[in-house]
């Protein structure tokens, strides 16, 4: 089978599997992302406090705390000791995301993912080509520099540069100056570097990649022999390089820590080659 055009990714899956089956993980992710935003929004707007705080530090139903691991790492680098609630929140977040799947926060919670997905959709449909190439390892260097820089400067550097928090604040409390950070990410992904933010730069994404590298759920090419090399999965994947090894030979699981566990590759595969599987016992499933 010939390679499909990027703009046609998923069309064959819609024909053969139906609209719901070819969009199920995309829709579930949007429902999850919007539900998280609604949980934050309900408090200041209607007095229904499901989540208090923001993506850096919050409390669910006044009981379960959550602490952003990147913010916590910077705070500890400055010599600041987290309060007991902050430490508990950090343990909850690390435990949750270390268990479930790689970068679940990025694909299922982060509001910036909606922006970058939209930029990728526009780029495919407008047939725009990336102007620059960038190493995906830059995000790990940025992560290290942020932590070291915070320790040297005594400030939380990421709070000044974070488009994720800027977008979250804008959606909940109204658009502010931080919207320019979000606009820069959109332009970067649309015109300059393919999947530039999530796939190459975001230090928060690299933090969750490190946390979730031993997690349980993985995308796996369970019907690899049925692959027609149409390239639909590569065209929609925010980290397409993670699919090469599972589809070519050896371990069928996507074990690369940079996978966002978004399931879009599963959605668009008309041959149903890809599925989510438990990490254990699926390495030879085909």
CSV table of C-alpha atoms in Angstrom, one decimal:
chain,number,residue,atom,x,y,z
A,1,UNK,CA,0.0,0.0,0.0
A,2,UNK,CA,1.3,3.5,-0.9
A,3,UNK,CA,1.9,6.0,1.8
A,4,UNK,CA,-1.0,8.2,2.6
A,5,UNK,CA,-0.8,12.0,2.5
A,6,UNK,CA,-0.5,13.5,6.0
A,7,UNK,CA,-3.8,15.4,5.6
A,8,UNK,CA,-5.6,12.0,4.9
A,9,UNK,CA,-4.4,10.3,8.1
A,10,UNK,CA,-7.3,8.5,9.7
A,11,UNK,CA,-9.7,8.7,6.7
A,12,UNK,CA,-9.4,5.0,5.9
A,13,UNK,CA,-10.0,4.1,9.6
A,14,UNK,CA,-13.2,6.2,9.6
A,15,UNK,CA,-14.4,4.3,6.5
A,16,UNK,CA,-13.6,0.8,7.9
A,17,UNK,CA,-14.0,1.2,11.7
A,18,UNK,CA,-16.5,4.1,12.0
A,19,UNK,CA,-16.1,7.6,13.3
A,20,UNK,CA,-16.2,6.7,17.0
A,21,UNK,CA,-13.7,3.9,16.8
A,22,UNK,CA,-11.3,6.1,14.8
A,23,UNK,CA,-11.6,9.0,17.3
A,24,UNK,CA,-12.2,7.4,20.6
A,25,UNK,CA,-9.0,8.2,22.4
A,26,UNK,CA,-8.9,11.7,20.9
A,27,UNK,CA,-12.4,12.4,22.3
A,28,UNK,CA,-11.7,10.8,25.7
A,29,UNK,CA,-8.6,12.9,26.0
A,30,UNK,CA,-10.5,16.1,25.2
A,31,UNK,CA,-13.2,15.1,27.7
A,32,UNK,CA,-10.5,14.6,30.4
A,33,UNK,CA,-8.7,17.8,29.6
A,34,UNK,CA,-11.8,19.9,29.7
A,35,UNK,CA,-13.1,18.1,32.8
A,36,UNK,CA,-9.9,19.1,34.6
A,37,UNK,CA,-10.3,22.7,33.5
A,38,UNK,CA,-14.0,22.6,34.6
A,39,UNK,CA,-13.0,21.3,38.0
A,40,UNK,CA,-10.7,24.3,38.5
A,41,UNK,CA,-13.2,26.7,36.9
A,42,UNK,CA,-16.2,25.6,39.0
A,43,UNK,CA,-14.8,27.0,42.3
A,44,UNK,CA,-14.2,30.7,41.4
A,45,UNK,CA,-17.3,30.8,39.1
A,46,UNK,CA,-19.9,28.8,41.0
A,47,UNK,CA,-18.5,28.1,44.4
A,48,UNK,CA,-18.2,24.4,43.7
A,49,UNK,CA,-14.6,23.6,44.8
A,50,UNK,CA,-13.5,20.4,43.2
A,51,UNK,CA,-9.9,21.5,42.6
A,52,UNK,CA,-8.4,24.4,44.4
A,53,UNK,CA,-5.2,26.0,43.2
A,54,UNK,CA,-3.6,25.6,39.8
A,55,UNK,CA,-1.5,23.1,37.9
A,56,UNK,CA,1.6,23.9,40.0
A,57,UNK,CA,-0.1,23.0,43.3
A,58,UNK,CA,-3.8,22.0,43.9
A,59,UNK,CA,-6.0,20.1,46.3
A,60,UNK,CA,-8.8,17.7,45.2
A,61,UNK,CA,-12.0,18.0,47.3
A,62,UNK,CA,-9.9,19.5,50.1
A,63,UNK,CA,-8.4,16.1,50.7
A,64,UNK,CA,-5.9,14.9,48.0
A,65,UNK,CA,-3.0,17.3,47.3
A,66,UNK,CA,-1.1,17.5,44.0
A,67,UNK,CA,2.3,19.1,43.5
A,68,UNK,CA,4.0,19.8,40.1
A,69,UNK,CA,7.2,17.8,40.2
A,70,UNK,CA,9.1,20.4,38.1
A,71,UNK,CA,8.1,23.2,40.4
A,72,UNK,CA,9.0,21.0,43.4
A,73,UNK,CA,12.5,20.2,41.9
A,74,UNK,CA,13.2,23.9,41.4
A,75,UNK,CA,12.0,24.8,44.8
A,76,UNK,CA,14.2,22.2,46.4
A,77,UNK,CA,17.1,23.4,44.2
A,78,UNK,CA,16.8,26.8,45.8
A,79,UNK,CA,17.1,25.3,49.3
A,80,UNK,CA,13.4,25.6,50.0
A,81,UNK,CA,11.9,22.7,52.0
A,82,UNK,CA,8.4,21.7,50.9
A,83,UNK,CA,5.7,21.8,53.5
A,84,UNK,CA,4.2,18.3,54.4
A,85,UNK,CA,1.2,18.8,52.2
A,86,UNK,CA,3.5,19.7,49.3
A,87,UNK,CA,5.6,16.5,49.9
A,88,UNK,CA,2.5,14.4,50.0
A,89,UNK,CA,1.2,16.0,46.8
A,90,UNK,CA,4.6,15.3,45.1
A,91,UNK,CA,4.4,11.7,46.2
A,92,UNK,CA,0.8,11.4,44.9
A,93,UNK,CA,1.7,12.8,41.5
A,94,UNK,CA,4.9,10.8,41.1
A,95,UNK,CA,3.2,7.6,42.2
A,96,UNK,CA,0.2,8.1,39.9
A,97,UNK,CA,2.2,9.0,36.7
A,98,UNK,CA,4.9,6.4,37.4
A,99,UNK,CA,2.3,3.7,37.5
A,100,UNK,CA,-0.2,4.5,34.7
A,101,UNK,CA,1.6,5.2,31.3
A,102,UNK,CA,4.3,7.4,29.9
A,103,UNK,CA,3.6,11.1,29.8
A,104,UNK,CA,-0.1,10.7,30.6
A,105,UNK,CA,-0.1,14.2,32.0
A,106,UNK,CA,1.0,15.5,28.6
A,107,UNK,CA,-1.5,13.7,26.5
A,108,UNK,CA,-4.5,13.6,28.8
A,109,UNK,CA,-4.3,16.6,31.3
A,110,UNK,CA,-2.1,19.4,29.9
A,111,UNK,CA,-4.2,22.1,28.3
A,112,UNK,CA,-1.3,23.0,26.0
A,113,UNK,CA,-1.8,19.7,24.3
A,114,UNK,CA,-5.0,21.1,22.7
A,115,UNK,CA,-3.1,24.0,21.3
A,116,UNK,CA,-0.3,21.9,19.9
A,117,UNK,CA,-2.7,19.3,18.5
A,118,UNK,CA,-4.6,22.0,16.7
A,119,UNK,CA,-1.3,23.4,15.2
A,120,UNK,CA,-0.4,19.9,14.0
A,121,UNK,CA,-3.9,19.4,12.5
A,122,UNK,CA,-3.6,22.7,10.6
A,123,UNK,CA,-0.1,22.0,9.5
A,124,UNK,CA,-1.1,18.6,8.0
A,125,UNK,CA,-4.2,20.0,6.3
A,126,UNK,CA,-2.4,23.1,4.9
A,127,UNK,CA,0.5,20.9,3.9
A,128,UNK,CA,3.0,23.1,5.7
A,129,UNK,CA,6.6,21.8,6.0
A,130,UNK,CA,8.7,22.4,9.0
A,131,UNK,CA,11.3,25.1,8.5
A,132,UNK,CA,13.8,23.8,11.1
A,133,UNK,CA,15.0,20.6,12.6
A,134,UNK,CA,15.7,20.3,16.4
A,135,UNK,CA,17.0,17.5,18.6
A,136,UNK,CA,14.4,16.0,20.9
A,137,UNK,CA,17.1,15.8,23.7
A,138,UNK,CA,17.0,19.6,24.1
A,139,UNK,CA,14.1,19.3,26.6
A,140,UNK,CA,16.3,17.3,28.9
A,141,UNK,CA,19.1,19.9,28.7
A,142,UNK,CA,16.5,22.6,29.4
A,143,UNK,CA,15.2,20.6,32.4
A,144,UNK,CA,18.7,20.4,33.9
A,145,UNK,CA,19.4,24.1,33.2
A,146,UNK,CA,16.1,25.1,34.8
A,147,UNK,CA,16.9,23.2,38.0
A,148,UNK,CA,20.5,24.4,38.1
A,149,UNK,CA,19.5,28.0,37.2
A,150,UNK,CA,16.8,28.0,40.0
A,151,UNK,CA,19.4,26.9,42.5
A,152,UNK,CA,21.9,29.5,41.4
A,153,UNK,CA,19.4,32.4,41.1
A,154,UNK,CA,17.2,31.4,44.1
A,155,UNK,CA,14.1,31.8,42.1
A,156,UNK,CA,11.7,29.4,40.3
A,157,UNK,CA,12.7,30.2,36.7
A,158,UNK,CA,10.0,28.1,35.1
A,159,UNK,CA,7.3,30.2,36.6
A,160,UNK,CA,8.4,33.1,34.3
A,161,UNK,CA,8.6,31.0,31.1
A,162,UNK,CA,5.8,28.4,31.5
A,163,UNK,CA,3.2,28.6,28.7
A,164,UNK,CA,1.3,25.7,30.2
A,165,UNK,CA,0.5,27.6,33.4
A,166,UNK,CA,-0.1,30.8,31.4
A,167,UNK,CA,-2.7,29.0,29.3
A,168,UNK,CA,-4.3,27.5,32.4
A,169,UNK,CA,-4.6,30.8,34.1
A,170,UNK,CA,-5.9,32.5,31.0
A,171,UNK,CA,-8.7,29.9,30.6
A,172,UNK,CA,-9.7,30.1,34.2
A,173,UNK,CA,-9.2,33.7,35.1
A,174,UNK,CA,-9.1,35.5,31.8
A,175,UNK,CA,-6.5,36.2,29.1
A,176,UNK,CA,-3.4,38.1,30.4
A,177,UNK,CA,0.1,38.8,29.2
A,178,UNK,CA,1.0,35.1,29.3
A,179,UNK,CA,-1.1,34.5,26.2
A,180,UNK,CA,2.0,35.6,24.2
A,181,UNK,CA,3.8,32.5,25.5
A,182,UNK,CA,0.9,30.4,24.2
A,183,UNK,CA,0.9,32.1,20.8
A,184,UNK,CA,4.7,31.6,20.5
A,185,UNK,CA,4.2,27.8,21.1
A,186,UNK,CA,1.4,27.7,18.5
A,187,UNK,CA,3.5,29.5,15.8
A,188,UNK,CA,6.5,27.3,16.7
A,189,UNK,CA,4.6,24.1,16.1
A,190,UNK,CA,2.7,25.4,13.0
A,191,UNK,CA,5.4,27.1,11.1
A,192,UNK,CA,8.9,26.3,12.4
A,193,UNK,CA,9.4,22.9,14.0
A,194,UNK,CA,7.1,19.9,13.7
A,195,UNK,CA,5.8,19.0,17.2
A,196,UNK,CA,8.3,21.6,18.4
A,197,UNK,CA,7.0,22.2,21.9
A,198,UNK,CA,5.8,18.8,23.1
A,199,UNK,CA,8.3,16.8,21.0
A,200,UNK,CA,11.4,18.9,21.5
A,201,UNK,CA,11.3,21.7,24.1
A,202,UNK,CA,8.9,21.2,27.0
A,203,UNK,CA,10.8,20.6,30.2
A,204,UNK,CA,7.6,19.6,32.0
A,205,UNK,CA,7.1,16.9,29.4
A,206,UNK,CA,10.7,15.6,30.0
A,207,UNK,CA,9.9,15.5,33.7
A,208,UNK,CA,6.9,13.3,33.2
A,209,UNK,CA,8.9,11.2,30.7
A,210,UNK,CA,11.4,10.4,33.3
A,211,UNK,CA,8.8,9.7,35.9
A,212,UNK,CA,6.7,7.3,33.7
A,213,UNK,CA,9.5,5.4,31.9
A,214,UNK,CA,8.7,2.2,33.9
A,215,UNK,CA,4.9,2.6,33.8
A,216,UNK,CA,2.4,-0.2,33.1
A,217,UNK,CA,0.4,0.7,30.0
A,218,UNK,CA,2.0,0.8,26.6
A,219,UNK,CA,1.0,1.1,23.0
A,220,UNK,CA,1.9,-2.1,21.3
A,221,UNK,CA,1.9,-3.3,17.6
A,222,UNK,CA,-0.1,-6.4,18.5
A,223,UNK,CA,-0.9,-7.1,14.8
A,224,UNK,CA,2.4,-5.9,13.3
A,225,UNK,CA,2.2,-8.3,10.3
A,226,UNK,CA,-1.0,-6.5,9.2
A,227,UNK,CA,0.8,-3.2,8.9
A,228,UNK,CA,0.5,-1.8,5.4
A,229,UNK,CA,3.0,1.0,6.0
A,230,UNK,CA,0.4,3.7,5.1
A,231,UNK,CA,2.2,6.0,7.6
A,232,UNK,CA,-1.1,7.3,9.2
A,233,UNK,CA,0.2,6.6,12.7
A,234,UNK,CA,3.5,8.4,12.0
A,235,UNK,CA,1.6,11.4,10.5
A,236,UNK,CA,-0.5,12.0,13.7
A,237,UNK,CA,2.0,11.0,16.4
A,238,UNK,CA,3.5,13.9,18.4
A,239,UNK,CA,6.6,11.7,18.8
A,240,UNK,CA,6.7,9.6,15.6
A,241,UNK,CA,10.2,8.2,16.2
A,242,UNK,CA,8.8,6.1,19.1
A,243,UNK,CA,6.8,3.9,16.6
A,244,UNK,CA,9.7,2.8,14.4
A,245,UNK,CA,11.1,0.0,16.5
A,246,UNK,CA,7.7,-1.7,17.5
A,247,UNK,CA,6.6,-1.7,13.8
A,248,UNK,CA,9.9,-2.9,12.3
A,249,UNK,CA,10.8,-5.9,14.5
A,250,UNK,CA,11.7,-7.1,18.0
A,251,UNK,CA,9.7,-5.9,20.9
A,252,UNK,CA,6.2,-4.9,19.8
A,253,UNK,CA,5.8,-2.5,22.7
A,254,UNK,CA,6.5,1.2,22.6
A,255,UNK,CA,9.0,1.4,25.4
A,256,UNK,CA,10.4,4.8,24.5
A,257,UNK,CA,9.8,7.1,27.5
A,258,UNK,CA,8.9,10.0,25.2
A,259,UNK,CA,5.6,8.4,24.0
A,260,UNK,CA,2.7,10.6,25.2
A,261,UNK,CA,0.3,7.7,25.5
A,262,UNK,CA,-2.3,9.7,23.6
A,263,UNK,CA,-3.6,6.8,21.6
A,264,UNK,CA,-4.0,8.7,18.4
A,265,UNK,CA,-1.9,6.2,16.5
A,266,UNK,CA,-4.4,3.5,17.7
A,267,UNK,CA,-7.3,5.6,16.5
A,268,UNK,CA,-6.1,6.1,12.9
A,269,UNK,CA,-4.9,2.6,12.2
A,270,UNK,CA,-7.5,1.0,9.9
A,271,UNK,CA,-5.8,-2.4,10.2
A,272,UNK,CA,-6.0,-2.2,14.1
A,273,UNK,CA,-2.3,-2.9,14.3
A,274,UNK,CA,-1.8,-0.8,17.5
A,275,UNK,CA,-3.5,-1.2,20.8
A,276,UNK,CA,-2.9,-0.4,24.5
A,277,UNK,CA,-1.5,-3.3,26.4
A,278,UNK,CA,0.0,-4.0,29.9
A,279,UNK,CA,3.8,-3.7,29.8
A,280,UNK,CA,4.3,-7.1,31.2
A,281,UNK,CA,3.8,-10.1,29.0
A,282,UNK,CA,3.1,-8.2,25.8
A,283,UNK,CA,6.7,-7.9,24.4
A,284,UNK,CA,6.2,-10.9,22.0
A,285,UNK,CA,2.5,-10.5,21.3
A,286,UNK,CA,1.8,-10.3,17.6
